[in-house]
Coordinates of C-alpha atoms in Angstrom, one line a residue:
Chain H
M8 CA -84.4 -61.2 -120.4
L9 CA -86.1 -60.9 -117.1
G10 CA -86.9 -57.3 -118.1
L11 CA -83.9 -55.8 -116.2
T12 CA -83.6 -52.1 -116.4
P13 CA -80.3 -50.6 -117.6
A14 CA -79.5 -49.5 -114.0
E15 CA -80.1 -53.1 -112.8
W16 CA -77.8 -54.4 -115.6
D17 CA -75.2 -51.9 -114.5
A18 CA -75.4 -53.3 -110.9
V19 CA -75.0 -56.9 -112.1
G20 CA -72.1 -56.1 -114.5
L21 CA -70.4 -54.0 -111.8
S22 CA -70.8 -56.8 -109.2
L23 CA -69.2 -59.3 -111.6
R24 CA -66.4 -57.0 -112.4
V25 CA -65.8 -56.1 -108.8
A26 CA -65.9 -59.7 -107.6
G27 CA -63.8 -60.9 -110.6
V28 CA -61.0 -58.3 -110.1
A29 CA -61.1 -58.8 -106.3
T30 CA -60.6 -62.6 -106.7
L31 CA -58.0 -62.5 -109.4
V32 CA -55.9 -59.8 -107.7
S33 CA -56.1 -61.4 -104.2
L34 CA -55.5 -65.0 -105.4
P35 CA -51.7 -64.7 -105.6
F36 CA -51.6 -63.1 -102.2
G37 CA -54.0 -65.7 -100.9
I38 CA -51.7 -68.5 -102.2
L39 CA -48.6 -67.0 -100.6
T40 CA -50.4 -66.4 -97.3
G41 CA -51.9 -69.9 -97.3
L42 CA -48.4 -71.3 -98.0
A43 CA -46.8 -69.2 -95.3
L44 CA -49.5 -70.3 -92.7
A45 CA -49.3 -74.0 -93.8
R46 CA -45.6 -74.5 -94.1
G47 CA -43.9 -71.4 -92.8
R48 CA -42.1 -71.3 -89.5
F49 CA -41.4 -67.7 -88.7
W50 CA -41.8 -65.1 -86.0
G51 CA -45.2 -63.4 -86.0
K52 CA -47.0 -66.3 -87.7
S53 CA -49.9 -66.2 -85.2
A54 CA -50.2 -62.5 -85.6
L55 CA -50.5 -62.9 -89.4
D56 CA -53.1 -65.6 -88.8
V57 CA -55.1 -63.2 -86.6
V58 CA -54.8 -60.3 -89.1
V59 CA -55.9 -62.4 -92.0
H60 CA -58.9 -63.6 -90.1
L61 CA -60.0 -60.2 -88.7
P62 CA -62.4 -59.4 -91.5
L63 CA -64.2 -62.6 -90.8
V64 CA -65.0 -61.7 -87.2
L65 CA -65.2 -57.9 -87.3
P66 CA -68.5 -56.3 -88.2
P67 CA -68.2 -55.5 -91.9
V68 CA -69.1 -51.9 -91.3
V69 CA -66.0 -51.6 -89.0
T70 CA -63.8 -53.2 -91.7
G71 CA -65.2 -50.7 -94.2
Y72 CA -64.5 -47.8 -91.9
V73 CA -61.0 -49.0 -91.3
L74 CA -60.5 -49.1 -95.1
L75 CA -61.9 -45.6 -95.4
I76 CA -59.5 -44.4 -92.7
L77 CA -56.5 -46.1 -94.4
F78 CA -57.4 -45.8 -98.1
G79 CA -59.5 -42.7 -98.1
R80 CA -58.1 -39.8 -100.1
R81 CA -56.7 -38.3 -96.9
G82 CA -55.7 -41.7 -95.3
P83 CA -52.0 -42.6 -95.1
I84 CA -52.2 -45.3 -97.8
G85 CA -54.9 -43.6 -99.9
S86 CA -53.0 -40.3 -100.2
F87 CA -49.7 -42.2 -101.0
L88 CA -51.5 -44.2 -103.8
E89 CA -53.0 -41.0 -105.2
E90 CA -49.8 -39.0 -105.2
T91 CA -47.6 -41.8 -106.4
F92 CA -49.7 -43.7 -108.9
G93 CA -52.8 -41.5 -109.3
I94 CA -54.9 -44.4 -108.0
V95 CA -58.0 -43.4 -106.1
L96 CA -60.0 -46.0 -104.3
A97 CA -62.5 -44.2 -102.1
F98 CA -66.0 -44.0 -103.7
R99 CA -64.7 -45.8 -106.9
W100 CA -65.4 -49.3 -108.1
T101 CA -61.8 -50.2 -107.5
G102 CA -62.4 -49.4 -103.8
A103 CA -65.4 -51.8 -104.0
A104 CA -63.1 -54.4 -105.3
L105 CA -60.6 -53.8 -102.5
A106 CA -63.4 -54.1 -99.9
A107 CA -64.6 -57.3 -101.5
A108 CA -61.1 -58.7 -101.7
V109 CA -60.4 -57.9 -98.0
M110 CA -63.7 -59.5 -97.0
G111 CA -63.2 -62.6 -99.1
F112 CA -59.5 -63.0 -98.2
P113 CA -59.9 -65.1 -94.9
L114 CA -62.2 -67.6 -96.7
M115 CA -59.8 -67.9 -99.6
V116 CA -56.7 -68.3 -97.4
R117 CA -58.4 -70.8 -95.2
A118 CA -59.3 -73.1 -98.1
I119 CA -55.8 -72.8 -99.7
R120 CA -54.0 -73.3 -96.4
L121 CA -55.9 -76.5 -95.7
A122 CA -55.2 -77.8 -99.2
I123 CA -51.5 -77.1 -98.9
E124 CA -51.4 -78.7 -95.5
A125 CA -53.0 -81.8 -97.0
V126 CA -50.1 -82.2 -99.5
D127 CA -47.7 -84.9 -98.3
P128 CA -44.5 -83.1 -97.3
R129 CA -42.6 -86.3 -98.1
L130 CA -43.3 -85.7 -101.7
E131 CA -41.7 -82.2 -101.4
Q132 CA -38.8 -83.9 -99.6
A133 CA -38.5 -86.3 -102.6
A134 CA -38.5 -83.4 -105.0
G135 CA -35.7 -81.9 -102.9
T136 CA -33.5 -85.0 -103.3
L137 CA -34.1 -84.8 -107.0
G138 CA -32.5 -81.3 -107.1
A139 CA -35.6 -79.1 -107.0
G140 CA -35.3 -75.9 -105.0
R141 CA -38.1 -74.5 -102.9
M142 CA -39.7 -72.5 -105.7
A143 CA -39.6 -75.4 -108.2
T144 CA -40.9 -77.8 -105.6
F145 CA -43.8 -75.4 -104.8
L146 CA -44.7 -74.8 -108.5
L147 CA -44.2 -78.4 -109.7
V148 CA -45.4 -80.4 -106.7
T149 CA -47.2 -78.5 -104.0
L150 CA -49.3 -76.2 -106.0
P151 CA -50.6 -78.7 -108.6
L152 CA -51.5 -81.1 -105.7
A153 CA -53.3 -78.3 -103.8
L154 CA -55.1 -77.1 -106.9
P155 CA -58.6 -78.4 -106.0
G156 CA -58.4 -76.4 -102.7
V157 CA -57.0 -73.4 -104.4
I158 CA -60.0 -73.4 -106.8
A159 CA -62.4 -73.9 -103.9
G160 CA -60.7 -70.9 -102.1
A161 CA -61.1 -68.7 -105.2
V162 CA -64.8 -69.6 -105.6
L163 CA -65.4 -68.9 -101.9
G164 CA -63.6 -65.6 -102.3
F165 CA -65.6 -64.8 -105.4
A166 CA -68.9 -65.6 -103.7
K167 CA -68.1 -63.5 -100.7
A168 CA -67.1 -60.7 -103.0
M169 CA -70.4 -60.9 -104.9
G170 CA -72.3 -60.7 -101.7
E171 CA -70.3 -58.1 -99.9
F172 CA -72.4 -55.3 -98.6
G173 CA -71.4 -53.7 -95.2
A174 CA -67.8 -52.9 -95.9
T175 CA -68.5 -51.8 -99.4
I176 CA -71.3 -49.3 -98.6
T177 CA -69.2 -47.9 -95.7
F178 CA -66.0 -47.5 -97.8
V179 CA -67.3 -46.5 -101.2
A180 CA -71.0 -45.7 -100.6
N181 CA -73.7 -46.5 -103.0
I182 CA -73.1 -44.5 -106.2
P183 CA -75.2 -45.7 -109.2
G184 CA -72.9 -47.0 -112.0
E185 CA -69.8 -46.7 -109.9
T186 CA -70.2 -48.5 -106.6
R187 CA -73.8 -49.7 -106.6
T188 CA -73.2 -53.5 -106.7
L189 CA -75.9 -56.1 -106.8
P190 CA -76.4 -56.3 -103.0
T191 CA -76.5 -52.5 -102.6
A192 CA -78.9 -52.3 -105.6
V193 CA -81.2 -54.8 -103.8
Y194 CA -81.0 -52.8 -100.6
T195 CA -81.7 -49.6 -102.5
A196 CA -84.7 -51.1 -104.3
L197 CA -86.2 -52.1 -101.0
Q198 CA -85.8 -48.5 -99.7
V199 CA -88.2 -47.1 -102.3
P200 CA -92.0 -47.8 -102.5
G201 CA -92.7 -50.3 -105.3
G202 CA -89.2 -51.5 -105.6
E203 CA -89.9 -55.1 -104.7
A204 CA -90.1 -56.2 -108.4
S205 CA -86.6 -54.8 -109.0
A206 CA -85.4 -56.5 -105.8
I207 CA -86.9 -59.8 -106.9
R208 CA -85.3 -59.6 -110.4
L209 CA -81.9 -58.9 -108.9
T210 CA -82.3 -61.6 -106.3
I211 CA -83.0 -64.2 -109.1
I212 CA -79.9 -63.0 -110.9
A213 CA -77.8 -63.3 -107.7
I214 CA -79.0 -66.9 -107.2
V215 CA -78.2 -67.8 -110.9
I216 CA -74.7 -66.4 -110.6
A217 CA -74.1 -68.1 -107.3
V218 CA -75.3 -71.5 -108.6
G219 CA -73.2 -71.0 -111.8
A220 CA -70.1 -70.3 -109.8
L221 CA -70.6 -73.3 -107.7
V222 CA -71.2 -75.6 -110.7
A223 CA -68.2 -74.2 -112.5
S224 CA -66.0 -74.6 -109.5
E225 CA -67.2 -78.2 -109.0
I226 CA -66.3 -79.1 -112.6
L227 CA -62.9 -77.5 -112.3
A228 CA -62.2 -79.0 -108.9
R229 CA -63.3 -82.5 -110.1
R230 CA -61.0 -82.2 -113.0
A231 CA -58.1 -81.1 -110.7
R232 CA -58.9 -83.8 -108.2
R233 CA -58.8 -86.5 -110.9
R234 CA -55.4 -85.2 -111.9
V235 CA -54.1 -85.1 -108.4
A236 CA -55.4 -88.6 -107.7
G237 CA -53.5 -89.7 -110.7
L238 CA -56.4 -91.3 -112.5
Chain W
M29 CA -16.4 -93.9 -104.4
T30 CA -15.8 -93.5 -100.8
L31 CA -18.4 -92.4 -98.3
E32 CA -17.4 -91.6 -94.7
V33 CA -20.0 -91.0 -92.1
V34 CA -19.6 -90.0 -88.5
A35 CA -22.8 -88.9 -86.8
R36 CA -24.4 -88.4 -83.4
H37 CA -28.0 -87.7 -83.3
E38 CA -30.5 -87.6 -80.5
V39 CA -34.3 -87.7 -80.5
P40 CA -36.3 -88.4 -77.3
G41 CA -35.8 -92.1 -76.5
F42 CA -33.1 -92.8 -79.1
T43 CA -29.5 -92.0 -79.6
L44 CA -27.6 -92.6 -82.8
D45 CA -23.9 -92.7 -82.5
V46 CA -22.2 -94.2 -85.5
A47 CA -19.1 -94.1 -87.7
F48 CA -18.6 -96.1 -90.9
S49 CA -17.1 -95.8 -94.3
A50 CA -18.2 -97.5 -97.5
G51 CA -16.5 -98.1 -100.8
A52 CA -17.8 -98.9 -104.3
G53 CA -20.7 -101.4 -104.9
V54 CA -23.5 -102.0 -102.5
T55 CA -23.2 -101.1 -98.9
A56 CA -25.9 -102.6 -96.8
L57 CA -27.2 -100.9 -93.6
F58 CA -28.6 -103.8 -91.7
G59 CA -30.5 -103.9 -88.5
R60 CA -34.0 -104.3 -87.0
S61 CA -36.6 -101.5 -87.2
G62 CA -35.6 -98.7 -84.8
A63 CA -31.9 -99.5 -85.0
G64 CA -31.4 -96.1 -86.7
K65 CA -30.9 -97.3 -90.3
S66 CA -33.3 -94.9 -92.0
T67 CA -32.1 -92.0 -89.8
L68 CA -28.6 -92.7 -90.9
A69 CA -29.6 -92.8 -94.6
G70 CA -31.5 -89.5 -94.0
I71 CA -28.3 -88.0 -92.7
V72 CA -26.3 -89.1 -95.8
A73 CA -29.1 -87.8 -98.1
G74 CA -29.3 -84.5 -96.2
L75 CA -32.8 -85.0 -95.0
V76 CA -31.9 -85.4 -91.4
R77 CA -29.5 -83.0 -89.7
P78 CA -27.6 -84.7 -87.0
K79 CA -26.6 -83.0 -83.7
A80 CA -22.9 -83.5 -84.6
G81 CA -21.1 -85.3 -87.3
R82 CA -19.4 -85.3 -90.7
V83 CA -20.4 -86.7 -94.1
V84 CA -17.8 -86.9 -96.8
L85 CA -18.6 -88.3 -100.3
D86 CA -15.6 -88.7 -102.7
G87 CA -13.6 -86.2 -100.8
E88 CA -16.3 -83.5 -100.8
V89 CA -17.5 -82.5 -97.4
L90 CA -21.3 -82.6 -97.5
F91 CA -21.8 -82.0 -93.8
D92 CA -19.5 -81.0 -91.0
T93 CA -20.8 -79.5 -87.7
V94 CA -17.2 -78.4 -86.8
A95 CA -16.6 -76.6 -90.0
G96 CA -20.2 -75.4 -90.2
I97 CA -20.9 -77.1 -93.6
A98 CA -24.3 -78.4 -94.4
V99 CA -25.0 -78.9 -98.1
P100 CA -28.7 -79.1 -98.7
A101 CA -30.2 -82.3 -100.0
R102 CA -31.0 -80.8 -103.4
R103 CA -27.3 -80.0 -104.0
R104 CA -25.9 -83.4 -102.9
R105 CA -26.9 -85.2 -106.0
I106 CA -27.7 -88.3 -104.0
G107 CA -30.6 -90.3 -105.4
V108 CA -33.0 -91.6 -102.8
V109 CA -35.6 -94.3 -103.2
F110 CA -38.0 -94.2 -100.3
Q111 CA -39.8 -97.1 -98.8
E112 CA -43.1 -95.8 -100.1
G113 CA -41.8 -94.8 -103.5
R114 CA -43.1 -91.2 -103.2
L115 CA -43.8 -90.8 -106.9
F116 CA -45.6 -87.6 -107.8
P117 CA -49.2 -88.7 -108.3
H118 CA -50.2 -85.9 -110.6
M119 CA -47.5 -86.7 -113.2
T120 CA -47.1 -89.6 -115.6
V121 CA -44.4 -92.2 -115.1
E122 CA -42.4 -90.4 -117.8
Q123 CA -42.8 -87.0 -116.1
N124 CA -41.7 -88.6 -112.9
L125 CA -38.7 -90.1 -114.5
L126 CA -37.6 -86.9 -116.0
F127 CA -38.3 -84.7 -113.0
G128 CA -34.7 -84.6 -111.7
R129 CA -33.4 -83.7 -115.3
R130 CA -35.1 -80.3 -115.0
F131 CA -32.6 -79.2 -112.4
R132 CA -29.4 -80.7 -113.9
S133 CA -27.8 -78.5 -116.4
G134 CA -25.8 -80.4 -119.0
S135 CA -27.8 -83.6 -119.0
S136 CA -30.2 -83.2 -121.9
G137 CA -33.7 -84.4 -122.0
R138 CA -34.0 -88.1 -122.6
E139 CA -30.4 -89.2 -122.7
G140 CA -30.0 -92.5 -121.0
M141 CA -33.7 -92.8 -120.6
A142 CA -34.1 -95.8 -122.9
A143 CA -31.3 -97.7 -121.2
I144 CA -32.6 -97.1 -117.7
T145 CA -36.3 -97.9 -118.5
E146 CA -35.1 -101.1 -120.2
L147 CA -32.8 -102.0 -117.3
L148 CA -35.8 -101.7 -114.9
G149 CA -38.4 -103.1 -117.2
I150 CA -40.6 -100.0 -117.1
E151 CA -40.5 -99.0 -120.8
R152 CA -44.1 -99.9 -121.3
L153 CA -45.4 -97.8 -118.3
L154 CA -44.3 -94.4 -119.4
D155 CA -47.8 -93.0 -120.0
R156 CA -49.3 -94.5 -116.9
R157 CA -50.0 -92.7 -113.7
P158 CA -48.3 -93.9 -110.5
R159 CA -51.6 -94.7 -108.8
T160 CA -52.3 -97.3 -111.5
L161 CA -49.0 -99.2 -111.0
S162 CA -48.4 -102.2 -108.7
G163 CA -46.1 -101.6 -105.7
G164 CA -43.2 -103.3 -107.5
E165 CA -43.7 -101.2 -110.6
Q166 CA -43.8 -98.0 -108.5
Q167 CA -40.5 -98.9 -106.8
R168 CA -38.9 -99.6 -110.1
V169 CA -40.0 -96.2 -111.4
A170 CA -38.8 -94.6 -108.3
I171 CA -35.4 -96.2 -108.8
G172 CA -35.4 -95.0 -112.4
R173 CA -36.3 -91.5 -111.3
A174 CA -33.3 -91.5 -108.9
L175 CA -31.0 -92.9 -111.6
L176 CA -32.0 -90.4 -114.3
M177 CA -30.9 -87.5 -112.1
D178 CA -27.4 -88.9 -112.7
P179 CA -26.6 -89.3 -109.0
R180 CA -23.2 -89.7 -107.4
A181 CA -24.7 -92.3 -105.0
L182 CA -28.0 -94.0 -104.6
I183 CA -29.8 -94.6 -101.3
L184 CA -32.4 -97.4 -101.3
D185 CA -34.3 -97.1 -98.0
E186 CA -36.1 -100.4 -97.5
P187 CA -37.2 -100.4 -101.1
L188 CA -39.0 -103.7 -100.8
A189 CA -40.6 -103.2 -97.4
S190 CA -43.9 -101.9 -98.7
I191 CA -44.3 -104.7 -101.3
D192 CA -46.0 -108.0 -100.7
V193 CA -43.5 -110.8 -100.0
P194 CA -44.3 -112.8 -103.1
R195 CA -43.8 -109.7 -105.3
R196 CA -40.4 -108.9 -103.8
A197 CA -38.9 -111.7 -105.8
E198 CA -39.9 -109.9 -109.0
I199 CA -37.8 -106.9 -108.1
L200 CA -34.7 -108.5 -106.7
P201 CA -33.4 -109.4 -110.2
Y202 CA -33.7 -105.8 -111.2
L203 CA -31.7 -104.8 -108.2
D204 CA -29.1 -107.4 -109.2
R205 CA -28.9 -105.9 -112.7
L206 CA -28.7 -102.4 -111.2
K207 CA -25.8 -103.4 -109.1
R208 CA -24.0 -105.1 -112.0
E209 CA -24.7 -102.7 -114.8
M210 CA -24.7 -99.3 -113.2
R211 CA -21.5 -97.9 -111.7
V212 CA -23.3 -95.9 -109.1
P213 CA -22.5 -96.8 -105.5
I214 CA -25.5 -97.9 -103.5
L215 CA -26.4 -97.5 -99.8
Y216 CA -29.0 -100.2 -99.2
V217 CA -31.1 -100.0 -96.1
S218 CA -32.8 -103.2 -95.1
H219 CA -33.8 -105.5 -92.3
A220 CA -34.3 -108.4 -94.7
I221 CA -31.4 -110.8 -94.7
E222 CA -32.2 -112.3 -98.1
E223 CA -31.8 -108.9 -99.8
I224 CA -28.6 -108.2 -98.1
A225 CA -27.1 -111.6 -98.6
R226 CA -27.9 -111.3 -102.3
L227 CA -26.8 -107.7 -102.9
A228 CA -24.3 -106.4 -100.4
D229 CA -20.6 -106.0 -101.0
T230 CA -20.1 -104.2 -97.6
V231 CA -22.3 -104.7 -94.6
V232 CA -22.8 -102.3 -91.7
V233 CA -24.8 -103.9 -88.9
L234 CA -26.6 -101.4 -86.6
E235 CA -28.1 -102.2 -83.3
A236 CA -29.9 -99.6 -81.1
G237 CA -28.1 -96.7 -82.8
R238 CA -24.6 -98.2 -82.8
V239 CA -22.5 -100.0 -85.3
V240 CA -21.9 -103.6 -84.0
A241 CA -20.2 -105.0 -87.1
A242 CA -18.9 -103.5 -90.3
G243 CA -16.7 -104.6 -93.2
P244 CA -16.7 -106.6 -96.4
A245 CA -19.9 -108.7 -96.7
A246 CA -17.8 -111.9 -96.6
D247 CA -16.0 -110.9 -93.4
V248 CA -19.1 -109.8 -91.6
I249 CA -21.1 -112.9 -92.6
A250 CA -18.2 -115.1 -91.6
R251 CA -17.7 -113.5 -88.2
H252 CA -21.2 -112.3 -87.4
G253 CA -23.3 -114.7 -89.5
L254 CA -25.9 -112.0 -89.9
P255 CA -28.2 -113.4 -87.3
S256 CA -31.8 -113.0 -88.4
L257 CA -33.9 -110.5 -86.7
S258 CA -37.2 -112.2 -86.3
P259 CA -37.4 -115.3 -84.1
S260 CA -39.2 -117.4 -86.7
E261 CA -36.5 -116.6 -89.2
E262 CA -33.7 -117.2 -86.8
G263 CA -30.6 -118.4 -88.6
V264 CA -27.2 -117.4 -89.9
F265 CA -25.3 -117.3 -93.1
L266 CA -22.2 -119.4 -93.8
L267 CA -19.8 -118.7 -96.6
A268 CA -19.0 -121.8 -98.7
T269 CA -17.2 -122.4 -102.0
V270 CA -18.8 -124.3 -104.8
D271 CA -16.9 -127.6 -105.4
R272 CA -19.0 -129.8 -107.8
T273 CA -22.5 -130.6 -108.7
V274 CA -23.6 -134.3 -108.5
A275 CA -26.7 -135.5 -110.3
G276 CA -29.2 -136.9 -107.8
Q277 CA -27.4 -135.3 -104.9
G278 CA -27.1 -131.6 -105.4
T279 CA -24.3 -129.1 -105.4
I280 CA -21.4 -129.8 -103.0
L281 CA -19.8 -126.8 -101.2
R282 CA -16.6 -126.7 -99.3
H283 CA -16.5 -125.1 -95.9
A284 CA -13.8 -125.0 -93.2
A285 CA -15.8 -127.5 -91.1
G286 CA -16.5 -129.9 -94.0
E287 CA -18.6 -130.4 -97.0
L288 CA -22.1 -129.0 -97.4
T289 CA -24.7 -130.3 -99.8
V290 CA -27.4 -128.0 -101.1
P291 CA -30.0 -128.1 -103.8
V292 CA -28.4 -127.6 -107.2
V293 CA -27.0 -124.1 -107.7
A294 CA -26.1 -122.8 -111.1
A295 CA -22.7 -121.4 -110.2
P296 CA -19.3 -122.4 -111.5
P297 CA -16.9 -124.2 -109.1
G298 CA -14.9 -121.7 -107.0
T299 CA -17.8 -119.4 -106.6
V300 CA -18.3 -118.3 -103.0
L301 CA -21.9 -118.7 -101.9
R302 CA -23.8 -117.3 -99.0
V303 CA -25.7 -120.2 -97.5
R304 CA -28.7 -119.5 -95.4
I305 CA -29.2 -121.9 -92.5
H306 CA -32.3 -121.5 -90.3
A307 CA -31.8 -122.4 -86.7
R308 CA -35.0 -124.5 -86.7
D309 CA -33.5 -126.7 -89.5
V310 CA -30.4 -127.6 -87.5
A311 CA -30.4 -130.8 -85.3
L312 CA -27.6 -131.8 -82.9
A313 CA -26.0 -135.2 -82.3
V314 CA -23.5 -136.2 -79.7
G315 CA -21.2 -138.9 -81.1
E316 CA -21.5 -140.6 -84.4
P317 CA -25.1 -140.3 -85.5
G318 CA -25.2 -143.4 -87.7
R319 CA -27.4 -143.8 -90.8
L320 CA -29.6 -140.8 -91.2
S321 CA -31.2 -138.9 -94.1
F322 CA -29.5 -135.7 -92.8
R323 CA -26.9 -135.1 -95.6
N324 CA -25.0 -132.4 -93.9
R325 CA -23.0 -133.2 -90.8
L326 CA -20.6 -130.6 -89.5
P327 CA -18.5 -131.1 -86.4
A328 CA -19.2 -128.1 -84.0
T329 CA -18.4 -126.8 -80.6
V330 CA -21.2 -125.3 -78.4
S331 CA -20.2 -121.7 -77.7
G332 CA -23.3 -120.9 -75.7
I333 CA -26.9 -121.5 -75.0
A334 CA -29.2 -118.5 -75.2
A335 CA -31.4 -118.0 -72.2
G336 CA -35.0 -117.7 -73.1
D337 CA -38.5 -118.7 -72.0
G338 CA -40.6 -121.3 -73.7
D339 CA -39.7 -124.9 -74.4
A340 CA -37.1 -124.3 -77.1
V341 CA -33.7 -122.7 -76.8
T342 CA -31.2 -121.4 -79.3
V343 CA -27.8 -123.0 -79.1
A344 CA -24.9 -121.0 -80.5
L345 CA -22.3 -123.2 -82.2
D346 CA -18.8 -122.7 -83.8
V347 CA -18.4 -124.7 -87.0
G348 CA -14.9 -124.3 -88.3
G349 CA -14.7 -120.8 -87.0
S350 CA -18.1 -119.7 -88.3
P351 CA -21.2 -119.1 -86.2
L352 CA -24.2 -121.4 -86.5
L353 CA -27.4 -121.4 -84.6
A354 CA -29.6 -124.5 -83.7
R355 CA -33.1 -124.3 -82.2
I356 CA -33.8 -127.3 -80.1
T357 CA -36.0 -128.1 -77.1
R358 CA -34.9 -127.8 -73.5
D359 CA -35.5 -131.5 -73.1
A360 CA -33.0 -132.3 -75.8
V361 CA -30.4 -130.0 -74.2
A362 CA -30.8 -131.9 -70.9
D363 CA -31.0 -135.3 -72.5
L364 CA -27.8 -134.8 -74.6
D365 CA -26.1 -132.9 -71.7
I366 CA -25.3 -130.0 -74.0
R367 CA -23.4 -127.2 -72.4
A368 CA -20.8 -124.6 -73.5
G369 CA -17.8 -126.4 -74.8
S370 CA -19.6 -129.6 -75.7
R371 CA -18.5 -131.2 -79.0
V372 CA -21.4 -132.1 -81.2
I373 CA -22.3 -132.8 -84.8
A374 CA -24.6 -130.3 -86.4
L375 CA -27.1 -132.0 -88.8
M376 CA -28.9 -130.2 -91.6
K377 CA -31.0 -131.7 -94.4
A378 CA -29.6 -130.7 -97.8
V379 CA -33.0 -129.5 -99.0
A380 CA -33.4 -127.1 -96.0
V381 CA -30.2 -125.2 -97.0
E382 CA -30.4 -122.3 -99.5
G383 CA -27.4 -121.0 -101.3
Y384 CA -27.3 -117.6 -102.9

C-alpha cells in the first residue's frame, strides 16, 4: 500500500510505538499532576505549574539538550538508570519516547486539569458525607466525570508525541530503525536529492494517523460525555 | 439520640454564634435565608469547620476546638440530603443508592434496599439516570442514598427548595413516612413554615446567626408563633385541640381563647393541631361585631403595632396567651382607635384557616 519502503515502514511503526509508549506511561503522571494543579493546595504549586509548562515555551532543541545533559549516559539521572536498572535512554527509541512524553506533557496536563476543575466539587463533598475517602472519591466520582477531558488530554499528548522533532533529534539523534521517527524521516528524505516522493508518502501517512487519532478520540469522548451527562 | 452543638463561626459580613441541643425525631432549623441554617447544618455534617465550637452526637465528640478533635465528614456517618440533590450523574439510581454501602463494612449489599425504595416510592427508578428524573424524584433518591448508608443522623438541608411549589406536596407525604417509620433522628433545615409545622418535633429558630427561640415544637409555636418570613405569607401558628366535627360546619378546635372552626380535618378528638393563620385573613372588631359570616371570633389584646411604610400595618395580638398577627390598613387603625392594650375581637373566616 502506498508503496512504502521497508525503511519508511520502520519509521511509521517506530513513531506509533514511541508515541503510544510516551502517552501510556505519562498518562498516570498527567492525571496526578492535573489533579494536584486543579484541586491541590500546597507550597510550590506555582513552581510545579511553571515546570510542567516549560517544554511548551522552551525551544524544543533546548528541551532535548537538557534531556541529554540529565539523561545522557554520563548525566546524573542517565548514569543512575544505567547502573541501577540497566536502562539506557540516550540514542535509543526509549529516549525518543521520553522526549515525546516530556513535550506532550504540558498539553496533556492542561486538558486533564481543566476537566477536573470542571467537576462540581459539591459532588465530591457529597461522596465524603457518604463515607468515601479521598482516593475512593477520586476514582469513583472525579475521574469518571473528568474522563472526556482525560481522553482529550491523552490524544493531544499522542499527537504531540507523533510530531515531536526538535527535542527528539537533539536527545536521541536520527538513527535509522532506532530513533528515526516519522518527522525525522520526512526531514531526512528532504535532505537527499529525489527524496520528495518518500516525503510525500510519509506526509500522507502522518495525516491519516492524525485524522484517525482525532476520530477515535471524538468517538471515545462522545461516549464518555454521554455517560457523564447521565443520558 | 442527643445532639449538642455549640459553634462560633465568622465569614466576612456574617457571624454565627449558636448553641442548641436536639433530641429524637425531627429537629427543624428555621430561619430566613442568610440566617445561618445551612452553615450550621454544615458544621454538624463536618463540611464546615467553625472557628470555635463543639459538636457531640450521642456522647461521641465529633468536633471540639478546645480538645483539638475534628472527625472528618466521611467518618461521622451523618447522612446529608442537599438542596440540589447532588446525585452522581454518571451512575444509575441504583448505583447512587448503594454508593455509601461500599464504605460500610458489615452492611451487606442490598440489605434494606427494598424497604427504603418502597418507603420513598423509587423502586421503579433503579435503572434510570439522575438527569432523567424530576426534581422530586431526585430528592427522594438522595434521601434513599443517605438512608442506605445506615446513618446515625440525617440532615435534610432545604430538601424541597429546588422543587417547584406544586411538586413539593408530592414529597411531603414521603417525609412524613420517613419520620414515622425510620428511627433515624433528622435535622431539617428550612425556611418554609408549612414543612416545619408538619414535620418538626423540636424547633430552633435562627435569626442573623443567633438562636432566638428553641424547644419542643409545641412550645416554640405557642410562644413564638413561628412568624412567617415573607411579607405576603405573614402569619402565625396557633396550637389547638380537636374537639368535634360537625357536618356543614367543619372541625371545631379548642384553644385557650375560645373555639376555632376550620375545614374538616381527619383527626381524632384530642389531637393537637398546628393551625396556620395568615395575617391578611384576620380582621379586627371593637365591641360585639353582630351578625357576620366570620365564624371564628377570638377575644384579643393588642400587644403592639408594627411600624412600617405603606397603607397597611401589622397588628400583634395576644389571644389567650398565644401570638396572632392581623394585617389591616392604617385607616382602620385610626378609625377603631387601636393601640397597644386595646381589647378587640379577632375575626377569621373558617375557610381561611388551615389545620395540620
